[in-house]
Short mmCIF file of C-alpha atoms in Angstrom, two decimals:
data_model
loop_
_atom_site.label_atom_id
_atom_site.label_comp_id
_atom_site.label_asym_id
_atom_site.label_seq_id
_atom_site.Cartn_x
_atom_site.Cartn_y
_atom_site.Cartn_z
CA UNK A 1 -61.70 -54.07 41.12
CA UNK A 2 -57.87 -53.83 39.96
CA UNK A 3 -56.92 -50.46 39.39
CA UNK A 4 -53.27 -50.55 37.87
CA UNK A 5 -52.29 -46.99 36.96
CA UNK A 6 -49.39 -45.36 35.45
CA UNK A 7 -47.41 -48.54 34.59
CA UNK A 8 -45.22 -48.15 31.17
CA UNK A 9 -45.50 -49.62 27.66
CA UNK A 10 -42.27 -49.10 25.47
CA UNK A 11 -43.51 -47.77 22.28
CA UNK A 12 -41.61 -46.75 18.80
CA UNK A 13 -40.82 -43.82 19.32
CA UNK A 14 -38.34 -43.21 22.37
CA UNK A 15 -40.99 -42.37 25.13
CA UNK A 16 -42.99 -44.38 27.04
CA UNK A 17 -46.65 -44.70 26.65
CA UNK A 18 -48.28 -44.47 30.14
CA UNK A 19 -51.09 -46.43 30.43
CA UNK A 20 -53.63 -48.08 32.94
CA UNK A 21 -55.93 -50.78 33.03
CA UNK A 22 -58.96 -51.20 35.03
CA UNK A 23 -60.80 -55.01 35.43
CA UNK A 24 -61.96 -57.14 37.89
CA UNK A 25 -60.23 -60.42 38.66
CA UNK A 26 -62.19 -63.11 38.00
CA UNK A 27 -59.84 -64.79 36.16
CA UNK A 28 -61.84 -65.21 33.25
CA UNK A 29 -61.25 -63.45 30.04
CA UNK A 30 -62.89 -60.76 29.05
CA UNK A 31 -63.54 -58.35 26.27
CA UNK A 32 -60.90 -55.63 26.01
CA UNK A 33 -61.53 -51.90 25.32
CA UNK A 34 -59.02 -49.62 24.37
CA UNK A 35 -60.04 -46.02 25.22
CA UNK A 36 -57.83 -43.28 22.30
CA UNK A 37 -58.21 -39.66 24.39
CA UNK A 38 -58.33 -36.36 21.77
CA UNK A 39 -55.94 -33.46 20.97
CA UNK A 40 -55.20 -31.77 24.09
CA UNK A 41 -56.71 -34.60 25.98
CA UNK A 42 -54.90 -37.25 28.45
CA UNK A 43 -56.05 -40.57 30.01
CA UNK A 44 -56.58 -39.29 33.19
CA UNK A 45 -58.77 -36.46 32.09
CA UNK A 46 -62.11 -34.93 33.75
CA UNK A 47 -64.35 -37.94 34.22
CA UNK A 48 -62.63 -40.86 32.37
CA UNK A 49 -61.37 -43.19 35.35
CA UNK A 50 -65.29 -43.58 36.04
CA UNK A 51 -65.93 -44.45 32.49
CA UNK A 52 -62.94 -46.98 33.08
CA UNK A 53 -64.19 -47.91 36.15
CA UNK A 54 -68.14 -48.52 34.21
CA UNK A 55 -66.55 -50.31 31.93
CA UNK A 56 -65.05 -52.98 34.37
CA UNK A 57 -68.27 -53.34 36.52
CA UNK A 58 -69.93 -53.77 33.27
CA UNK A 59 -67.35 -57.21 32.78
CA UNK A 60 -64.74 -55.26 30.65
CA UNK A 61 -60.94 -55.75 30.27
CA UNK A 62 -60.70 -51.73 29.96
CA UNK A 63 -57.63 -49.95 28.90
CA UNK A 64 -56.38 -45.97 28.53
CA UNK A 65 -53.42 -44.48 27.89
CA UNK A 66 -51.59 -41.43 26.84
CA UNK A 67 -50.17 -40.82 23.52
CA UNK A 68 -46.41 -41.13 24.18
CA UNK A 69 -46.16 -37.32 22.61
CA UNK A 70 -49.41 -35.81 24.12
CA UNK A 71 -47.40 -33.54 26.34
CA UNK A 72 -47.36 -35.58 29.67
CA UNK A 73 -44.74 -37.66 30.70
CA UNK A 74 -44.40 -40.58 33.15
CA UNK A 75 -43.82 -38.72 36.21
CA UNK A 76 -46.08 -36.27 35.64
CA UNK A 77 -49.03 -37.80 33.23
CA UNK A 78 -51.92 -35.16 33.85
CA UNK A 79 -51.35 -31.65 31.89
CA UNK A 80 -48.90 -31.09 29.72
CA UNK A 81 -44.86 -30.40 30.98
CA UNK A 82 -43.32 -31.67 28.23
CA UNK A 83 -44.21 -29.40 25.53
CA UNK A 84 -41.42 -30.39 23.41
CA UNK A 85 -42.78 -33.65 23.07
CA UNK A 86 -46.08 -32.04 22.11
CA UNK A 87 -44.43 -30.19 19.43
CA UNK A 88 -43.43 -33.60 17.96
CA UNK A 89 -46.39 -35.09 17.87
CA UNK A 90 -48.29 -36.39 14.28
CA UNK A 91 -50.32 -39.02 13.27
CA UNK A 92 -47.82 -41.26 12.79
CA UNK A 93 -46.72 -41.76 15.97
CA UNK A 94 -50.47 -41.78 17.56
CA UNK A 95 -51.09 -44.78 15.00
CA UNK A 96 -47.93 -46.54 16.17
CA UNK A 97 -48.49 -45.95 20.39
CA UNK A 98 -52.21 -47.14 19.63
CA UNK A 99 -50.59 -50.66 18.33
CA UNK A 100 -48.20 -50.89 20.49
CA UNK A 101 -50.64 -51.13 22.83
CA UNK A 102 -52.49 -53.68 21.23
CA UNK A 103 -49.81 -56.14 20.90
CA UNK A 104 -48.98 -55.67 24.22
CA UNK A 105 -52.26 -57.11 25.83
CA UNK A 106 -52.52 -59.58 23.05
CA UNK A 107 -49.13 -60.73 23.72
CA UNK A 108 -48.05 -60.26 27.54
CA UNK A 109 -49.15 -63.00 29.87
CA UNK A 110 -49.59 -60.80 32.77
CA UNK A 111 -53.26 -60.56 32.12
CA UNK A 112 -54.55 -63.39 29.64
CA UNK A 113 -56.41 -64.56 32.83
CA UNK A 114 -58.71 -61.67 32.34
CA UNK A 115 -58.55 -60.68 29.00
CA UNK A 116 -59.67 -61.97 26.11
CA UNK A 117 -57.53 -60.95 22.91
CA UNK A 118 -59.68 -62.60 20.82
CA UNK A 119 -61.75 -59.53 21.57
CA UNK A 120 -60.54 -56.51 20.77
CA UNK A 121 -62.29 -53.26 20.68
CA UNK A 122 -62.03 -49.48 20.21
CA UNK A 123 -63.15 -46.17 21.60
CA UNK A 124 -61.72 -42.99 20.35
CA UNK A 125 -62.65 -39.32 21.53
CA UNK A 126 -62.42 -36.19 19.46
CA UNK A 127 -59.42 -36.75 17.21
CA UNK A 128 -58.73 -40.02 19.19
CA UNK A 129 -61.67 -41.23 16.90
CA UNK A 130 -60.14 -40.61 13.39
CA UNK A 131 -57.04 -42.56 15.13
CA UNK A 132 -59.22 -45.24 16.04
CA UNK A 133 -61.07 -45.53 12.94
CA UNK A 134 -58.14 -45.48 10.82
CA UNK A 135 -56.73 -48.61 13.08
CA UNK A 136 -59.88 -50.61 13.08
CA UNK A 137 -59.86 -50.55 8.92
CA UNK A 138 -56.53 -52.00 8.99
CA UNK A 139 -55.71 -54.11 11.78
CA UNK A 140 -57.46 -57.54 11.72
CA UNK A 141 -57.74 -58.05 15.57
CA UNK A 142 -60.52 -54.94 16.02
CA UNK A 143 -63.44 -56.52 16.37
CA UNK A 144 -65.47 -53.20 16.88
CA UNK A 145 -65.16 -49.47 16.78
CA UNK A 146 -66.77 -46.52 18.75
CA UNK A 147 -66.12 -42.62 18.09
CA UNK A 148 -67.29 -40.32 20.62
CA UNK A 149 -67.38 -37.19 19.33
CA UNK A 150 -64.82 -38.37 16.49
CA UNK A 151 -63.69 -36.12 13.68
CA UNK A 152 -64.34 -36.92 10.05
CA UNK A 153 -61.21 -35.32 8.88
CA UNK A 154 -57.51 -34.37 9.79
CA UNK A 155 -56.88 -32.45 6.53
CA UNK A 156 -59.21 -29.17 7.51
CA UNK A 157 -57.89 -29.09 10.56
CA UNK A 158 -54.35 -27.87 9.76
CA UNK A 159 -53.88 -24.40 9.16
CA UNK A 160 -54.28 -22.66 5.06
CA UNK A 161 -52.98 -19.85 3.19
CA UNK A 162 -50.81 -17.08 5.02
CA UNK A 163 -51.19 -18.96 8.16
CA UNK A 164 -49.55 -22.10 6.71
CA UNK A 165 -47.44 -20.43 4.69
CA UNK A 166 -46.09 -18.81 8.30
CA UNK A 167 -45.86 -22.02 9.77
CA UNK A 168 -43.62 -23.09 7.09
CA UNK A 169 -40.85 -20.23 7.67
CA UNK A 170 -41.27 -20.18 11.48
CA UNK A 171 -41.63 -24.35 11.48
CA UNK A 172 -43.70 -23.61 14.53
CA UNK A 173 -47.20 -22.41 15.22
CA UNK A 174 -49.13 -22.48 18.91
CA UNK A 175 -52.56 -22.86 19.82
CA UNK A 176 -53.42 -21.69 23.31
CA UNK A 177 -54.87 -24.03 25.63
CA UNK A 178 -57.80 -22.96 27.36
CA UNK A 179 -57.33 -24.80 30.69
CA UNK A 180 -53.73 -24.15 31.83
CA UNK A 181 -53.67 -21.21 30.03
CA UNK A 182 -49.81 -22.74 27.74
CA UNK A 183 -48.82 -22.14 24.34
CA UNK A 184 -48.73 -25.34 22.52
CA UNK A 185 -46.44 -25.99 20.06
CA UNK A 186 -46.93 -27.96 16.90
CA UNK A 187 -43.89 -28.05 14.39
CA UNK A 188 -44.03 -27.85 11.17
CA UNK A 189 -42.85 -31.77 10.75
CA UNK A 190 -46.63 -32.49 11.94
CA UNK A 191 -48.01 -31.40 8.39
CA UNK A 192 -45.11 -32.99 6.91
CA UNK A 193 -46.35 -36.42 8.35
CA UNK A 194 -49.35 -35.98 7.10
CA UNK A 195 -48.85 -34.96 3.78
CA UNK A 196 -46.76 -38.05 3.56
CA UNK A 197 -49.33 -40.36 4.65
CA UNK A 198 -52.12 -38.75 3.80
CA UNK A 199 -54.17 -41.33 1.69
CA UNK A 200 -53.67 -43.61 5.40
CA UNK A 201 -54.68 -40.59 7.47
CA UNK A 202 -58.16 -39.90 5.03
CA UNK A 203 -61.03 -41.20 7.53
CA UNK A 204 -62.76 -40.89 4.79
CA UNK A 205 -60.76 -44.02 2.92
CA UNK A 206 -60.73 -46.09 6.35
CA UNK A 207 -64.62 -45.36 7.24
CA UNK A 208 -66.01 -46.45 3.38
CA UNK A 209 -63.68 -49.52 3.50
CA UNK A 210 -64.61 -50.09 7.13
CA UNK A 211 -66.16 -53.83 7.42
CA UNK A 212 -66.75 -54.16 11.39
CA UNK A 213 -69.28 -53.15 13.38
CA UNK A 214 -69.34 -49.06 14.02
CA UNK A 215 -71.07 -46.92 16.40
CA UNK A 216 -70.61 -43.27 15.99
CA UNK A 217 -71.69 -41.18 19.03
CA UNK A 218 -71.77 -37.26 18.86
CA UNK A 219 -73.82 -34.42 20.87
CA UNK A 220 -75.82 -32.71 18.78
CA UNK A 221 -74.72 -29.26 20.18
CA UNK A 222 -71.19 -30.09 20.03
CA UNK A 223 -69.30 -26.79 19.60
CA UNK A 224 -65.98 -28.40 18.84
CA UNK A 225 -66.46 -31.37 16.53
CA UNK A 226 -69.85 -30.12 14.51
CA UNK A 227 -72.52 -33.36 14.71
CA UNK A 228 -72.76 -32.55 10.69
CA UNK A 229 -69.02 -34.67 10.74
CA UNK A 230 -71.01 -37.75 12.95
CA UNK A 231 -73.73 -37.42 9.54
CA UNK A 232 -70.60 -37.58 7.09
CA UNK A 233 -69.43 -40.94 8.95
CA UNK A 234 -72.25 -42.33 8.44
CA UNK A 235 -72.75 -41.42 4.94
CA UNK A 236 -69.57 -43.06 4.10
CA UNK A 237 -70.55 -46.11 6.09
CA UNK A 238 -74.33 -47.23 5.67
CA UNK A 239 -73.44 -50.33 8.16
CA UNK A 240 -73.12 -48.09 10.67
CA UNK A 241 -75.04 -46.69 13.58
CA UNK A 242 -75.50 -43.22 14.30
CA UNK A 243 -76.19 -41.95 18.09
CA UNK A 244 -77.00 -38.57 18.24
CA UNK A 245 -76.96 -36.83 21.73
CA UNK A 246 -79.55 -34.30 22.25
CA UNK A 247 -78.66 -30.70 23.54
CA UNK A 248 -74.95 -32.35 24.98
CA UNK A 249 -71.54 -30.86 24.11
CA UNK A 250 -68.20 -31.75 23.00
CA UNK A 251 -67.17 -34.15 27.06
CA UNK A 252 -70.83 -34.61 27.33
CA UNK A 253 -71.17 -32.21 30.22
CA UNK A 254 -68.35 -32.89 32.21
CA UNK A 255 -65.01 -30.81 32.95
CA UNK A 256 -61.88 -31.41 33.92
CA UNK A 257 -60.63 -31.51 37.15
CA UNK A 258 -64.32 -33.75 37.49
CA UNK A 259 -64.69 -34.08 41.42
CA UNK A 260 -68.17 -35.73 41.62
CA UNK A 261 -68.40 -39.36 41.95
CA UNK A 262 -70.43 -40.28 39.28
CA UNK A 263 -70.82 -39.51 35.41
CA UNK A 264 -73.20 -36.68 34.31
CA UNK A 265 -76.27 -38.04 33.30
CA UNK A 266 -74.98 -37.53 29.20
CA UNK A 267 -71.61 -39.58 29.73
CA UNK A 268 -73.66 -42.32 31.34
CA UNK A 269 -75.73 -42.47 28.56
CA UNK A 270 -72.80 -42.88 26.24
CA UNK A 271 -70.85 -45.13 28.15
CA UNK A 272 -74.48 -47.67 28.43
CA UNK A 273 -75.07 -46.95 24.54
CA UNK A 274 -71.17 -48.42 23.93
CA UNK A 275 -71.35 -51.18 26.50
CA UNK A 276 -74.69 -52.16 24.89
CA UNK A 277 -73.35 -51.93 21.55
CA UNK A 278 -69.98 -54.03 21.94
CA UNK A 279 -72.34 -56.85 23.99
CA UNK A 280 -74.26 -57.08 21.52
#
């Protein structure tokens, strides 16, 4: 298996995107996955090199990356040193890293032995799933879509009343993250974004008008993204599949740093139910 890690994509938006692929090299194409992490999240997280490394030994062209504003940089992809760059992260600029990514493998030669960019697909995690969705509505070359644990909407997830208000005359708020402990920073131009885009950045909009194939994936006991969000997608999309994850949570029972050598038994499940679903 070819394990290429930590190579760089220029994006937009004056950092690089850092980004791995995993395959084997048969020199035949092969269906490409593109694998969105969530807020807080990073390619290299808990147990997602084995779900790359599934994905491959499944036949799979299989790509992750990190947002080029998630927090890690080139150097130093795992955590989060560059909290500048968090600050400036939005929508926007997770849309734009997302397609510069696609073009790339449906443009570089480096690896049209074994991929096929005539098939294109998507997996998004947590937030990484409203980015994903939102892509798949509106770029042609998605031939399928996957949320794992995706978010219905960005809207209720900003901060209201006093608290935005706040945010507003301070232009930054933090949320603390739980794992190393840091103050995040989000600036104020992150609402801004999406107040300016905000008909693009509705899932809502992008799931009803949704024509492809979609899987939606959620743990029913997910304490982060409720599974009553999974039930909305769905109602906005009657074409698509709901599978619901009994008793699992929000990284299906996993934890970052992961040091065991396989998946837990809930991430296999999800990684078989996506590689049977974009076979298929």
């Amino acid at each position: 298996m070819i394990r290429e890690k930590n190579f760089l994509l220029e994006g937009k938006h004056k950092k690089p995107i850092v980004t791995d692929v995993y395959f084997q090299p048969t020199q035949q194409p092969k269906p490409i996955v593109i694998f969105c992490h969530g807020y807080k999240g990073f390619k290299d997280w808990g147990a997602w090199d084995l779900v790359a490394e599934k994905f491959a030994e499944a036949g799979f062209f299989f790509i992750k990356f990190n947002f080029s504003h998630n927090g890690g940089t080139a150097e130093d992809p795992i955590d989060f040193p560059d909290l500048d760059a968090f600050a400036q992260d939005n929508f926007s600029k997770q849309l734009d890293d997302l397609q510069s990514v696609i073009d790339w493998i449906t443009t570089t030669k480096q690896f049209h032995a074994n991929a096929d960019v005539q098939n294109l697909n998507l997996i998004g995690h947590s937030r990484g799933g409203g980015i994903v969705t939102i892509k798949a509505e509106e770029e042609p070359q998605i031939k399928k879509v996957i949320t794992w644990n995706g978010v219905s909407d960005f809207g209720s997830r900003f901060p209201k009343g006093d608290e935005l208000q706040k945010w507003k005359d301070d232009k930054f708020y933090y949320v603390t993250n739980g794992s190393t402990k840091q103050e995040m920073p989000h600036h104020i131009q992150f609402y801004e974004d999406f107040l300016a885009n905000k008909e693009r950045f509705t899932i809502e909009r992008a799931v009803k008008n949704l024509k492809k194939p979609y899987l939606i994936i959620h743990a029913e006991e997910d304490p982060t993204v409720n599974i009553t969000e999974a039930k909305q997608l769905q109602q906005w999309n009657k074409r698509s599949e709901l599978y619901k994850l009994p008793g699992s949570d929000h990284v299906f029972e996993t934890k970052h740093p992961w040091q065991q050598e396989s998946l837990s038994s809930d991430l296999e499940n999800v990684t078989e139910k996506t590689i049977q679903f974009i076979q298929q």
